[in-house]
Amino acid sequence: MLPKDTRLESIRYANHAKKEEEDDHTARMEDYLEVIYELMQYKGYATTIDISEYLNVSSPSVTKMVQKLNESGHLNYEKYRGIRLTDKGILVAKNIHERHDLLAEFLKMIGVDEDTANKDAEGIEHHLQPKTLEKLEQFIKDV
C-alpha cells in the first residue's frame, strides 16, 4: 500500500471533491454563468448564440445547459425571450469573476502578460480551495 502523503492522495481528494461539487454546480456550469454574467455586464443581455460563440460549444449544448441552469434556479430562461440570472446565479457568477480577477492579478504580479494571465486564470479558477484563495488574496494585499 502507498503512503497516505503521496500525490495519489491529492488526486483522490480532488476527484472526491469534484463529485461533491457536481451535486451543486460543476465547473462547466460556472463557465456558463460567468459568460452570461460578463455578457450582461458588457451588452446588457445574453443570448444562446453569444454563449455558444464564447464557450465554443454547439447551440443545442447551450440550450441544454441553460435549461439545466434554469431548473437549478441559477437563471430564468424563456425560449425566444432571453436569459436572466437569478440572485443565486449572480452570486455564483460574481464569485467566479472575483476568483478570476484575483488569479489574473497574481499572475501579472509575477510577470505573466495580461492575455496569458487571463487564459491561465480561466483554466484554474474552478480548482482552488477557498483557503488557498484566501491566502492568495492576503498575499496580494500585503505586497
PDB file of C-alpha atoms in Angstrom:
ATOM      1  CA  MET A   1       0.000   0.000   0.000  1.00  0.00           C
ATOM      2  CA  LEU A   2       1.186   3.501  -0.827  1.00  0.00           C
ATOM      3  CA  PRO A   3       1.834   6.036   1.924  1.00  0.00           C
ATOM      4  CA  LYS A   4      -1.029   8.464   2.621  1.00  0.00           C
ATOM      5  CA  ASP A   5       1.037  11.579   1.931  1.00  0.00           C
ATOM      6  CA  THR A   6       1.589  10.885  -1.755  1.00  0.00           C
ATOM      7  CA  ARG A   7       0.347  12.807  -4.731  1.00  0.00           C
ATOM      8  CA  LEU A   8      -2.100   9.954  -5.230  1.00  0.00           C
ATOM      9  CA  GLU A   9      -3.938  11.091  -2.102  1.00  0.00           C
ATOM     10  CA  SER A  10      -4.201  14.579  -3.592  1.00  0.00           C
ATOM     11  CA  ILE A  11      -5.655  13.124  -6.763  1.00  0.00           C
ATOM     12  CA  ARG A  12      -8.125  11.074  -4.745  1.00  0.00           C
ATOM     13  CA  TYR A  13      -9.165  14.157  -2.751  1.00  0.00           C
ATOM     14  CA  ALA A  14      -9.599  16.250  -5.887  1.00  0.00           C
ATOM     15  CA  ASN A  15     -11.792  13.639  -7.518  1.00  0.00           C
ATOM     16  CA  HIS A  16     -13.944  13.215  -4.430  1.00  0.00           C
ATOM     17  CA  ALA A  17     -14.291  16.991  -4.161  1.00  0.00           C
ATOM     18  CA  LYS A  18     -15.308  17.165  -7.828  1.00  0.00           C
ATOM     19  CA  LYS A  19     -18.089  14.644  -7.265  1.00  0.00           C
ATOM     20  CA  GLU A  20     -19.386  16.615  -4.297  1.00  0.00           C
ATOM     21  CA  GLU A  21     -19.294  19.851  -6.327  1.00  0.00           C
ATOM     22  CA  GLU A  22     -21.185  18.249  -9.180  1.00  0.00           C
ATOM     23  CA  ASP A  23     -24.216  17.936  -6.942  1.00  0.00           C
ATOM     24  CA  ASP A  24     -24.324  21.719  -6.511  1.00  0.00           C
ATOM     25  CA  HIS A  25     -22.696  23.029  -9.660  1.00  0.00           C
ATOM     26  CA  THR A  26     -19.904  21.976 -11.948  1.00  0.00           C
ATOM     27  CA  ALA A  27     -17.012  23.940 -13.377  1.00  0.00           C
ATOM     28  CA  ARG A  28     -18.845  23.854 -16.712  1.00  0.00           C
ATOM     29  CA  MET A  29     -21.958  25.361 -15.164  1.00  0.00           C
ATOM     30  CA  GLU A  30     -19.759  28.029 -13.601  1.00  0.00           C
ATOM     31  CA  ASP A  31     -18.303  28.791 -17.039  1.00  0.00           C
ATOM     32  CA  TYR A  32     -21.799  29.335 -18.409  1.00  0.00           C
ATOM     33  CA  LEU A  33     -22.804  31.563 -15.506  1.00  0.00           C
ATOM     34  CA  GLU A  34     -19.587  33.545 -15.838  1.00  0.00           C
ATOM     35  CA  VAL A  35     -20.084  34.106 -19.572  1.00  0.00           C
ATOM     36  CA  ILE A  36     -23.729  35.097 -19.095  1.00  0.00           C
ATOM     37  CA  TYR A  37     -22.729  37.500 -16.324  1.00  0.00           C
ATOM     38  CA  GLU A  38     -19.942  39.054 -18.417  1.00  0.00           C
ATOM     39  CA  LEU A  39     -22.223  39.399 -21.453  1.00  0.00           C
ATOM     40  CA  MET A  40     -24.868  41.062 -19.327  1.00  0.00           C
ATOM     41  CA  GLN A  41     -22.258  43.474 -17.946  1.00  0.00           C
ATOM     42  CA  TYR A  42     -20.969  44.236 -21.439  1.00  0.00           C
ATOM     43  CA  LYS A  43     -24.148  44.290 -23.561  1.00  0.00           C
ATOM     44  CA  GLY A  44     -26.974  44.255 -21.060  1.00  0.00           C
ATOM     45  CA  TYR A  45     -28.208  40.829 -22.179  1.00  0.00           C
ATOM     46  CA  ALA A  46     -27.032  37.359 -23.184  1.00  0.00           C
ATOM     47  CA  THR A  47     -28.258  35.094 -25.966  1.00  0.00           C
ATOM     48  CA  THR A  48     -27.688  31.407 -26.533  1.00  0.00           C
ATOM     49  CA  ILE A  49     -25.828  32.344 -29.728  1.00  0.00           C
ATOM     50  CA  ASP A  50     -23.427  34.574 -27.770  1.00  0.00           C
ATOM     51  CA  ILE A  51     -22.853  31.849 -25.193  1.00  0.00           C
ATOM     52  CA  SER A  52     -22.249  29.293 -27.930  1.00  0.00           C
ATOM     53  CA  GLU A  53     -19.673  31.577 -29.543  1.00  0.00           C
ATOM     54  CA  TYR A  54     -17.771  32.416 -26.352  1.00  0.00           C
ATOM     55  CA  LEU A  55     -17.704  28.886 -24.976  1.00  0.00           C
ATOM     56  CA  ASN A  56     -17.134  27.293 -28.378  1.00  0.00           C
ATOM     57  CA  VAL A  57     -19.972  24.806 -27.957  1.00  0.00           C
ATOM     58  CA  SER A  58     -22.940  23.920 -30.140  1.00  0.00           C
ATOM     59  CA  SER A  59     -26.255  25.733 -29.825  1.00  0.00           C
ATOM     60  CA  PRO A  60     -28.059  22.551 -28.698  1.00  0.00           C
ATOM     61  CA  SER A  61     -25.458  22.121 -25.919  1.00  0.00           C
ATOM     62  CA  VAL A  62     -26.048  25.696 -24.780  1.00  0.00           C
ATOM     63  CA  THR A  63     -29.804  25.195 -24.790  1.00  0.00           C
ATOM     64  CA  LYS A  64     -29.455  22.018 -22.728  1.00  0.00           C
ATOM     65  CA  MET A  65     -27.203  23.683 -20.132  1.00  0.00           C
ATOM     66  CA  VAL A  66     -29.352  26.823 -19.989  1.00  0.00           C
ATOM     67  CA  GLN A  67     -32.377  24.617 -19.287  1.00  0.00           C
ATOM     68  CA  LYS A  68     -30.404  22.824 -16.556  1.00  0.00           C
ATOM     69  CA  LEU A  69     -29.389  26.174 -15.013  1.00  0.00           C
ATOM     70  CA  ASN A  70     -32.995  27.308 -15.231  1.00  0.00           C
ATOM     71  CA  GLU A  71     -34.140  24.168 -13.380  1.00  0.00           C
ATOM     72  CA  SER A  72     -31.445  24.632 -10.704  1.00  0.00           C
ATOM     73  CA  GLY A  73     -32.594  28.198 -10.065  1.00  0.00           C
ATOM     74  CA  HIS A  74     -29.455  29.915 -11.367  1.00  0.00           C
ATOM     75  CA  LEU A  75     -31.232  31.724 -14.178  1.00  0.00           C
ATOM     76  CA  ASN A  76     -34.593  32.392 -15.768  1.00  0.00           C
ATOM     77  CA  TYR A  77     -34.877  31.270 -19.361  1.00  0.00           C
ATOM     78  CA  GLU A  78     -37.756  31.541 -21.748  1.00  0.00           C
ATOM     79  CA  LYS A  79     -37.256  30.286 -25.268  1.00  0.00           C
ATOM     80  CA  TYR A  80     -37.002  33.226 -27.694  1.00  0.00           C
ATOM     81  CA  ARG A  81     -37.295  35.652 -24.761  1.00  0.00           C
ATOM     82  CA  GLY A  82     -33.836  35.694 -23.259  1.00  0.00           C
ATOM     83  CA  ILE A  83     -31.758  34.775 -20.268  1.00  0.00           C
ATOM     84  CA  ARG A  84     -31.651  36.488 -16.892  1.00  0.00           C
ATOM     85  CA  LEU A  85     -29.520  35.408 -13.966  1.00  0.00           C
ATOM     86  CA  THR A  86     -31.311  34.932 -10.664  1.00  0.00           C
ATOM     87  CA  ASP A  87     -29.789  36.172  -7.409  1.00  0.00           C
ATOM     88  CA  LYS A  88     -28.374  32.673  -6.938  1.00  0.00           C
ATOM     89  CA  GLY A  89     -26.815  32.751 -10.421  1.00  0.00           C
ATOM     90  CA  ILE A  90     -25.419  36.249  -9.909  1.00  0.00           C
ATOM     91  CA  LEU A  91     -23.812  35.164  -6.640  1.00  0.00           C
ATOM     92  CA  VAL A  92     -22.033  32.227  -8.294  1.00  0.00           C
ATOM     93  CA  ALA A  93     -21.018  34.323 -11.318  1.00  0.00           C
ATOM     94  CA  LYS A  94     -19.640  37.162  -9.178  1.00  0.00           C
ATOM     95  CA  ASN A  95     -17.689  34.656  -7.097  1.00  0.00           C
ATOM     96  CA  ILE A  96     -16.116  33.174 -10.235  1.00  0.00           C
ATOM     97  CA  HIS A  97     -15.446  36.669 -11.595  1.00  0.00           C
ATOM     98  CA  GLU A  98     -13.650  37.653  -8.376  1.00  0.00           C
ATOM     99  CA  ARG A  99     -11.619  34.414  -8.349  1.00  0.00           C
ATOM    100  CA  HIS A 100     -10.588  35.051 -11.924  1.00  0.00           C
ATOM    101  CA  ASP A 101      -9.541  38.635 -11.156  1.00  0.00           C
ATOM    102  CA  LEU A 102      -7.556  37.510  -8.105  1.00  0.00           C
ATOM    103  CA  LEU A 103      -5.699  34.811 -10.023  1.00  0.00           C
ATOM    104  CA  ALA A 104      -5.036  37.046 -13.027  1.00  0.00           C
ATOM    105  CA  GLU A 105      -3.713  39.801 -10.736  1.00  0.00           C
ATOM    106  CA  PHE A 106      -1.353  37.374  -9.029  1.00  0.00           C
ATOM    107  CA  LEU A 107      -0.084  36.018 -12.346  1.00  0.00           C
ATOM    108  CA  LYS A 108       0.538  39.561 -13.640  1.00  0.00           C
ATOM    109  CA  MET A 109       2.425  40.355 -10.406  1.00  0.00           C
ATOM    110  CA  ILE A 110       4.884  37.545 -11.136  1.00  0.00           C
ATOM    111  CA  GLY A 111       5.476  38.794 -14.661  1.00  0.00           C
ATOM    112  CA  VAL A 112       2.904  36.983 -16.783  1.00  0.00           C
ATOM    113  CA  ASP A 113       1.445  39.151 -19.551  1.00  0.00           C
ATOM    114  CA  GLU A 114      -2.223  40.107 -19.234  1.00  0.00           C
ATOM    115  CA  ASP A 115      -3.537  37.898 -22.043  1.00  0.00           C
ATOM    116  CA  THR A 116      -1.753  34.811 -20.733  1.00  0.00           C
ATOM    117  CA  ALA A 117      -2.723  35.633 -17.140  1.00  0.00           C
ATOM    118  CA  ASN A 118      -6.407  35.739 -18.123  1.00  0.00           C
ATOM    119  CA  LYS A 119      -6.189  32.493 -20.069  1.00  0.00           C
ATOM    120  CA  ASP A 120      -4.388  30.727 -17.232  1.00  0.00           C
ATOM    121  CA  ALA A 121      -6.753  32.143 -14.608  1.00  0.00           C
ATOM    122  CA  GLU A 122      -9.650  30.784 -16.654  1.00  0.00           C
ATOM    123  CA  GLY A 123      -8.048  27.363 -16.575  1.00  0.00           C
ATOM    124  CA  ILE A 124      -7.519  27.200 -12.815  1.00  0.00           C
ATOM    125  CA  GLU A 125     -10.247  29.392 -11.297  1.00  0.00           C
ATOM    126  CA  HIS A 126     -12.534  26.423 -10.592  1.00  0.00           C
ATOM    127  CA  HIS A 127      -9.927  24.241  -8.939  1.00  0.00           C
ATOM    128  CA  LEU A 128      -8.519  26.143  -5.974  1.00  0.00           C
ATOM    129  CA  GLN A 129      -9.625  25.561  -2.423  1.00  0.00           C
ATOM    130  CA  PRO A 130     -11.197  28.520  -0.577  1.00  0.00           C
ATOM    131  CA  LYS A 131      -8.300  28.596   1.920  1.00  0.00           C
ATOM    132  CA  THR A 132      -5.805  28.867  -0.948  1.00  0.00           C
ATOM    133  CA  LEU A 133      -7.779  31.760  -2.426  1.00  0.00           C
ATOM    134  CA  GLU A 134      -7.829  33.497   0.977  1.00  0.00           C
ATOM    135  CA  LYS A 135      -4.043  33.170   1.273  1.00  0.00           C
ATOM    136  CA  LEU A 136      -3.555  34.401  -2.276  1.00  0.00           C
ATOM    137  CA  GLU A 137      -5.786  37.396  -1.641  1.00  0.00           C
ATOM    138  CA  GLN A 138      -3.880  38.214   1.556  1.00  0.00           C
ATOM    139  CA  PHE A 139      -0.563  37.902  -0.279  1.00  0.00           C
ATOM    140  CA  ILE A 140      -1.682  40.345  -2.969  1.00  0.00           C
ATOM    141  CA  LYS A 141      -2.904  42.842  -0.351  1.00  0.00           C
ATOM    142  CA  ASP A 142       0.388  42.611   1.548  1.00  0.00           C
ATOM    143  CA  VAL A 143       2.580  43.275  -1.484  1.00  0.00           C
TER     144      VAL A 143
END
